XYZ file of C-alpha atoms in Angstrom:
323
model
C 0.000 0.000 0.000
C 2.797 2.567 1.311
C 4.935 1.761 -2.037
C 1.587 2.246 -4.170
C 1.055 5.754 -2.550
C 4.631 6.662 -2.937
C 4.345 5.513 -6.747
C 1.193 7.855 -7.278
C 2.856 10.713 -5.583
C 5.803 10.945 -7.300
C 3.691 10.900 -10.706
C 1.817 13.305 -9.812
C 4.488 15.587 -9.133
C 6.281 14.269 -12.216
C 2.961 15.550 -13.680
C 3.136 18.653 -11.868
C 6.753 19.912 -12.728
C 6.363 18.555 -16.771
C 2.762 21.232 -16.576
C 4.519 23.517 -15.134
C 7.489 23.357 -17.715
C 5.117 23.111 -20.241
C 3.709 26.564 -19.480
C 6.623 28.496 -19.392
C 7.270 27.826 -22.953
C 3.928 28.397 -23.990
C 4.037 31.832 -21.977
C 7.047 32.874 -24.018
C 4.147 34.050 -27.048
C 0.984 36.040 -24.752
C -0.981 37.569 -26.415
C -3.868 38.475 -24.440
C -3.377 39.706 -20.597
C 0.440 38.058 -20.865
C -1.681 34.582 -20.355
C -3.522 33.639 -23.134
C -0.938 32.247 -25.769
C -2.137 30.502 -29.590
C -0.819 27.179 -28.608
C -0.991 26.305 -24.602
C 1.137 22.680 -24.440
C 0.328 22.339 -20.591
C -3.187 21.177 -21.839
C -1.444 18.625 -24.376
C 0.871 17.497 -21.588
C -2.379 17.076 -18.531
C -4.423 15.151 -21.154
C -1.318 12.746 -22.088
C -0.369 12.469 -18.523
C -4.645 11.532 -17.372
C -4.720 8.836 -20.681
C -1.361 7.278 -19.830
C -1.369 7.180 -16.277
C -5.180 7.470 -15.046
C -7.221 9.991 -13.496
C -5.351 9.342 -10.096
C -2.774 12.003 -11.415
C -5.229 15.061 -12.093
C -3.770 16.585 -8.175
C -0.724 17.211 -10.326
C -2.230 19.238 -13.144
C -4.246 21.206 -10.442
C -0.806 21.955 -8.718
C 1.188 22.808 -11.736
C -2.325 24.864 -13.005
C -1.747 26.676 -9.595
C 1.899 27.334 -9.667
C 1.630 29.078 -12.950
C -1.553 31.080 -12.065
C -0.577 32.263 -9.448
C 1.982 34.823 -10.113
C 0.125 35.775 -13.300
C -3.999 35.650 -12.244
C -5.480 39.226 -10.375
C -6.573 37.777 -6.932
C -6.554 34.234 -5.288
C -9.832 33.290 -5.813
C -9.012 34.057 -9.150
C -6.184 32.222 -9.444
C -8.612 29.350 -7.987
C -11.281 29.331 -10.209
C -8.959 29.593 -13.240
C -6.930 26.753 -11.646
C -10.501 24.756 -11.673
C -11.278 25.167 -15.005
C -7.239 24.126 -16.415
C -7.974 20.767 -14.512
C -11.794 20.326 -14.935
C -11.219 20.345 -18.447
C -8.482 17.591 -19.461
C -10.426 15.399 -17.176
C -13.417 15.858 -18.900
C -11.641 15.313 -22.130
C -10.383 12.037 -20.851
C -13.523 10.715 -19.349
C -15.133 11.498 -22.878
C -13.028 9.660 -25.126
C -12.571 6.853 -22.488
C -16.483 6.706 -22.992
C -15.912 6.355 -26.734
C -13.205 3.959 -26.231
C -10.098 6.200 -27.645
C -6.939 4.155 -27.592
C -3.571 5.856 -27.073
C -2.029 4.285 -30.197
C -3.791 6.510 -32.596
C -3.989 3.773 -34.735
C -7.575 4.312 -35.536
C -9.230 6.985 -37.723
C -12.080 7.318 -34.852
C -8.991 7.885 -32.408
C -8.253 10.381 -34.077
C -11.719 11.555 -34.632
C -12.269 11.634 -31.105
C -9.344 13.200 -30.058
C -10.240 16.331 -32.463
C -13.614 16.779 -31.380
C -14.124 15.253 -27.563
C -10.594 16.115 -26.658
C -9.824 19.905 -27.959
C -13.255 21.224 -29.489
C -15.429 20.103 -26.827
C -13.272 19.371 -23.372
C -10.873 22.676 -23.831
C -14.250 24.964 -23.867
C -14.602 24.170 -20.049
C -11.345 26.133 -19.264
C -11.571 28.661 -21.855
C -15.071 29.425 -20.988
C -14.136 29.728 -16.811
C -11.174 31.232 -17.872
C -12.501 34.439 -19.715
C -15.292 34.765 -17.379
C -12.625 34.890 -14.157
C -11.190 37.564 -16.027
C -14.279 39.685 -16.695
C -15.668 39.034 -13.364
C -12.365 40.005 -11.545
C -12.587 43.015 -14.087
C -9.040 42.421 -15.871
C -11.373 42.253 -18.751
C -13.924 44.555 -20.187
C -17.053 42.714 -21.096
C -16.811 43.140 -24.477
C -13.053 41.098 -24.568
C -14.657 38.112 -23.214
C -15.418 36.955 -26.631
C -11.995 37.511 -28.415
C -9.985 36.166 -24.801
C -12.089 32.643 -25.168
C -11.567 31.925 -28.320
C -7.511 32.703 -27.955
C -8.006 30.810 -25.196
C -10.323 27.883 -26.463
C -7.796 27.816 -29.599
C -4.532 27.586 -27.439
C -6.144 24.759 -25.360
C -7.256 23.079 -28.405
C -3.888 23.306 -30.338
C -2.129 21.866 -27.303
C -4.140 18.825 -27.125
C -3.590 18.408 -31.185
C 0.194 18.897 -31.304
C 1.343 18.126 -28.031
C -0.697 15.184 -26.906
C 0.072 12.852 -29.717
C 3.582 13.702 -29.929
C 3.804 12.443 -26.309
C 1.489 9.457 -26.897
C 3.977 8.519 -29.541
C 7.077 9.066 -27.442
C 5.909 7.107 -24.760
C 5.603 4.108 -27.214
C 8.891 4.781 -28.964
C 11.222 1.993 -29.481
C 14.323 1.879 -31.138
C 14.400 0.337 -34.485
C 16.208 -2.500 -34.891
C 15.303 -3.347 -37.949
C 15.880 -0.096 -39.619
C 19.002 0.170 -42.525
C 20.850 3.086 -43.010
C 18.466 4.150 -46.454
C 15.375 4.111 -43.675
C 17.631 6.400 -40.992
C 18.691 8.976 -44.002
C 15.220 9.181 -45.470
C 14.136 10.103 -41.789
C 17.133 12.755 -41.939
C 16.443 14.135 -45.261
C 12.945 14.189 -43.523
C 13.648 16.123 -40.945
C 15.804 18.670 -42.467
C 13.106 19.689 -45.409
C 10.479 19.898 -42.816
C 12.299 22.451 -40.972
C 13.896 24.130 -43.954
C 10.800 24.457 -45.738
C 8.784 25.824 -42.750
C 11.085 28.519 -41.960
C 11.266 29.396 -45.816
C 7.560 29.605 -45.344
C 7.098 31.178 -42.091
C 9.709 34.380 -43.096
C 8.388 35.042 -46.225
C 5.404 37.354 -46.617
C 3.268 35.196 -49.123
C 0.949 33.158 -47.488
C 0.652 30.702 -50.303
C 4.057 29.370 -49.416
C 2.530 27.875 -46.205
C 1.184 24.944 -48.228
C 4.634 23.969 -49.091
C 4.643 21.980 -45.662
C 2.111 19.865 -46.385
C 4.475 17.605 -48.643
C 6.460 16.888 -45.732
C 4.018 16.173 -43.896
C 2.046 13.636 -46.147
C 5.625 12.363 -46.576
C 5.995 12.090 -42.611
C 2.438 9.861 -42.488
C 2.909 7.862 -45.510
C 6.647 6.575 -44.345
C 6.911 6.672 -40.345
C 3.235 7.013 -39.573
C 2.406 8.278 -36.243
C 5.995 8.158 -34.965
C 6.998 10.738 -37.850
C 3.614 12.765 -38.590
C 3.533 13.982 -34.900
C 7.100 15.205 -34.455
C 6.538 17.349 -37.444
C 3.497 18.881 -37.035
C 4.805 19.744 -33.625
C 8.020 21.262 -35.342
C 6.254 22.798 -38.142
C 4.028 24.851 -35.499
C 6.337 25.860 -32.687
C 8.223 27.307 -36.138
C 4.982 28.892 -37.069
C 4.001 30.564 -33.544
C 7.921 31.555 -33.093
C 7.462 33.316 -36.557
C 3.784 35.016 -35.633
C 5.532 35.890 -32.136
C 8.523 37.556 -34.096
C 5.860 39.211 -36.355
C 7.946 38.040 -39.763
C 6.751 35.904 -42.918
C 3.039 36.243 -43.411
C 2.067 37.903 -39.735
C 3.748 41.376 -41.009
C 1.955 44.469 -40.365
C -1.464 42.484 -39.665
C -3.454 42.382 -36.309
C -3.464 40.632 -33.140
C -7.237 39.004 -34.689
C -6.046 38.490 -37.988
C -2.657 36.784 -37.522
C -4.061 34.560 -34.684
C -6.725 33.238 -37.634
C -4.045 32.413 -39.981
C -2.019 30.856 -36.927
C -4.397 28.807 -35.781
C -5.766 27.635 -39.182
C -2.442 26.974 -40.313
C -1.830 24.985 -37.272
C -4.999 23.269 -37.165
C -4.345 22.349 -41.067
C -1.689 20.720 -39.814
C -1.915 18.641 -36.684
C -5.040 17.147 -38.988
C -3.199 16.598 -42.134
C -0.797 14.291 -39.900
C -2.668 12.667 -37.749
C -5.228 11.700 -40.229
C -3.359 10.535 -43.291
C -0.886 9.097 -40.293
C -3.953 7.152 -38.708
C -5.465 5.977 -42.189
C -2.140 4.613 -43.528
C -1.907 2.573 -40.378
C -5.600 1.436 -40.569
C -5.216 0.415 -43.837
C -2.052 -1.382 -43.218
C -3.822 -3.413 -40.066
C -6.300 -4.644 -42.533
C -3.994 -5.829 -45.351
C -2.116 -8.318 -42.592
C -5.123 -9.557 -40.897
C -6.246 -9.949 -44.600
C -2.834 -12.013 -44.596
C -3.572 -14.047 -42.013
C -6.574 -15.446 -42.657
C -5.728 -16.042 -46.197
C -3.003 -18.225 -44.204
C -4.839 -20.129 -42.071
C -7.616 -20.572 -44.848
C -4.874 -22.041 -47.063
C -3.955 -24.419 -44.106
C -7.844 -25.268 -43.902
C -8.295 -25.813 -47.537
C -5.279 -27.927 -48.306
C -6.540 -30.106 -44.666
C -9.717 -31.133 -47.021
C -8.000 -31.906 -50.068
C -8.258 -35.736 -50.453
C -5.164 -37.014 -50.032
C -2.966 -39.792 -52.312
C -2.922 -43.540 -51.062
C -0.027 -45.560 -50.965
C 1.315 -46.107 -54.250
C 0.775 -42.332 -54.978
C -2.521 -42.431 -56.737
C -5.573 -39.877 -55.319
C -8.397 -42.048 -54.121
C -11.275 -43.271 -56.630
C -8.079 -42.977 -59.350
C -6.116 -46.596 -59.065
C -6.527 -47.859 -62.200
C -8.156 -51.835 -62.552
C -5.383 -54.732 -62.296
């Protein structure tokens, strides 16, 4: 019992520290109140943390919630209530796709599906929704900012759980490849390198249009490495892409705080989908084909069982010809 407790402690404050972490990046881009930020990976690291280790863990992601809020929210109770919602809604978001039976492999389409739509859309409108209404109540809002805070809000949340939560989904499951030649490590090289290369080439150069030179690489990531490529580059190509609105270079140039936060995010979203979609139909598809294998197999082992077998001096039965 006494090692079980001490187990569960030290993950949650493993959970605790990694939130906490996780939050000062993100905090490095506010852009509303210095605590709303486009892509908020604390929410991506509470709902990996609650799917991989079980709701027994959510103490940590209140404590971590608290430690950052605290220095930045306008009173305590404040700081409580906003603390609420940043734990309220991961667990939410993990009791819904439990319900809907969401695996952590991502190897399904509905996985995917459900992480989209239960886990960001719906679960990360709990804390952006308490969120913006702490801050109007408290009055570090006007009224009429509650609108534009929660959907910077909602959208950071919901980016978090699309980029970060897979990526650590995936890294949990890593394994080293034995298997893998030296062509397979310098594709996944040469992989690497034009993902980056081409996002920065995108994200400094004022055309827009060049953004959808990423989504080669990222097709490219899917089709080759599946999940264990698609995520680490979707996460790479938008930390580029929020480092580059944050910078105000490439395509965020002389625009607004509303109108470079739409491209962000849709550029973003675009992206954590194109991955984990293409990465989680590729590895449906290739399920299929080898359980379509193996019951070819063990239908070929069936079949040749009821073939009627030769006798003795090698001729098939009803086939010995008269003396």
């Amino acid at each position: 019992m006494g090692r079980r407790l001490g187990s569960t402690t030290l993950r949650v404050l493993a959970v605790a520290a990694v939130y906490y972490g996780a939050a000062q990046i993100g905090l490095l881009q506010q852009l509303v109140r210095d605590q709303v930020t486009p892509l908020w990976p604390p929410t991506g690291v509470a709902l990996a943390g609650l799917l991989l280790m079980g709701l027994r863990v959510w103490p940590g992601i209140a404590l971590g919630a608290f430690l950052v809020n605290v220095s930045l929210g306008p009173s305590l109770l404040s700081v409580l209530a906003i603390t609420a919602g940043n734990t309220l809604a991961p667990v939410c978001a993990c009791l819904m796709l439990r319900r809907a039976g969401f695996r952590n492999e991502l190897d399904r389409l509905r996985d995917v599906l459900a992480l989209v739509f239960l886990g960001a859309l719906a679960g990360m409108s709990i804390s952006a929704t308490i969120g913006s209404g702490v801050l109007v109540l408290s009055g570090a809002l006007d009224a009429g900012d509650f609108w534009p805070t929660w959907s910077v809000w909602w959208a950071g949340d919901a980016m978090g759980i699309l980029v970060v939560t897979p990526f650590l989904l995936v890294l949990r499951n890593a394994r080293w490849p034995s298997r893998a030649g030296p062509g397979r490590w310098l594709e996944a090289v040469a992989l690497a390198l034009g993902t980056v290369s081409v996002t920065l080439l995108a994200t400094r150069t004022r055309d827009t249009n060049l953004l959808f030179l990423v989504s080669p690489f990222l097709i490219w990531a899917a089709f080759r490495f599946r999940l264990a490529g698609a995520a680490p580059c979707a996460l790479a190509v938008s930390t580029l892409a929020i480092l580059a609105a944050d910078g105000d270079q490439g395509p965020f140039v002389g625009k607004d705080v509303f109108a470079n936060m739409v491209t962000l995010q849709a550029f973003n979203g675009t992206t954590a989908l194109t991955a984990l979609l293409i990465a989680a139909v590729i590895t449906e598809r290739d399920r299929t084909y080898e359980e379509i294998k193996r019951v070819c197999a063990r239908l070929s082992v069936v079949v040749s069982r009821m073939e009627p077998r030769p006798d003795a001096d090698g001729y098939p039965p009803g086939t010995r010809p008269p003396p």
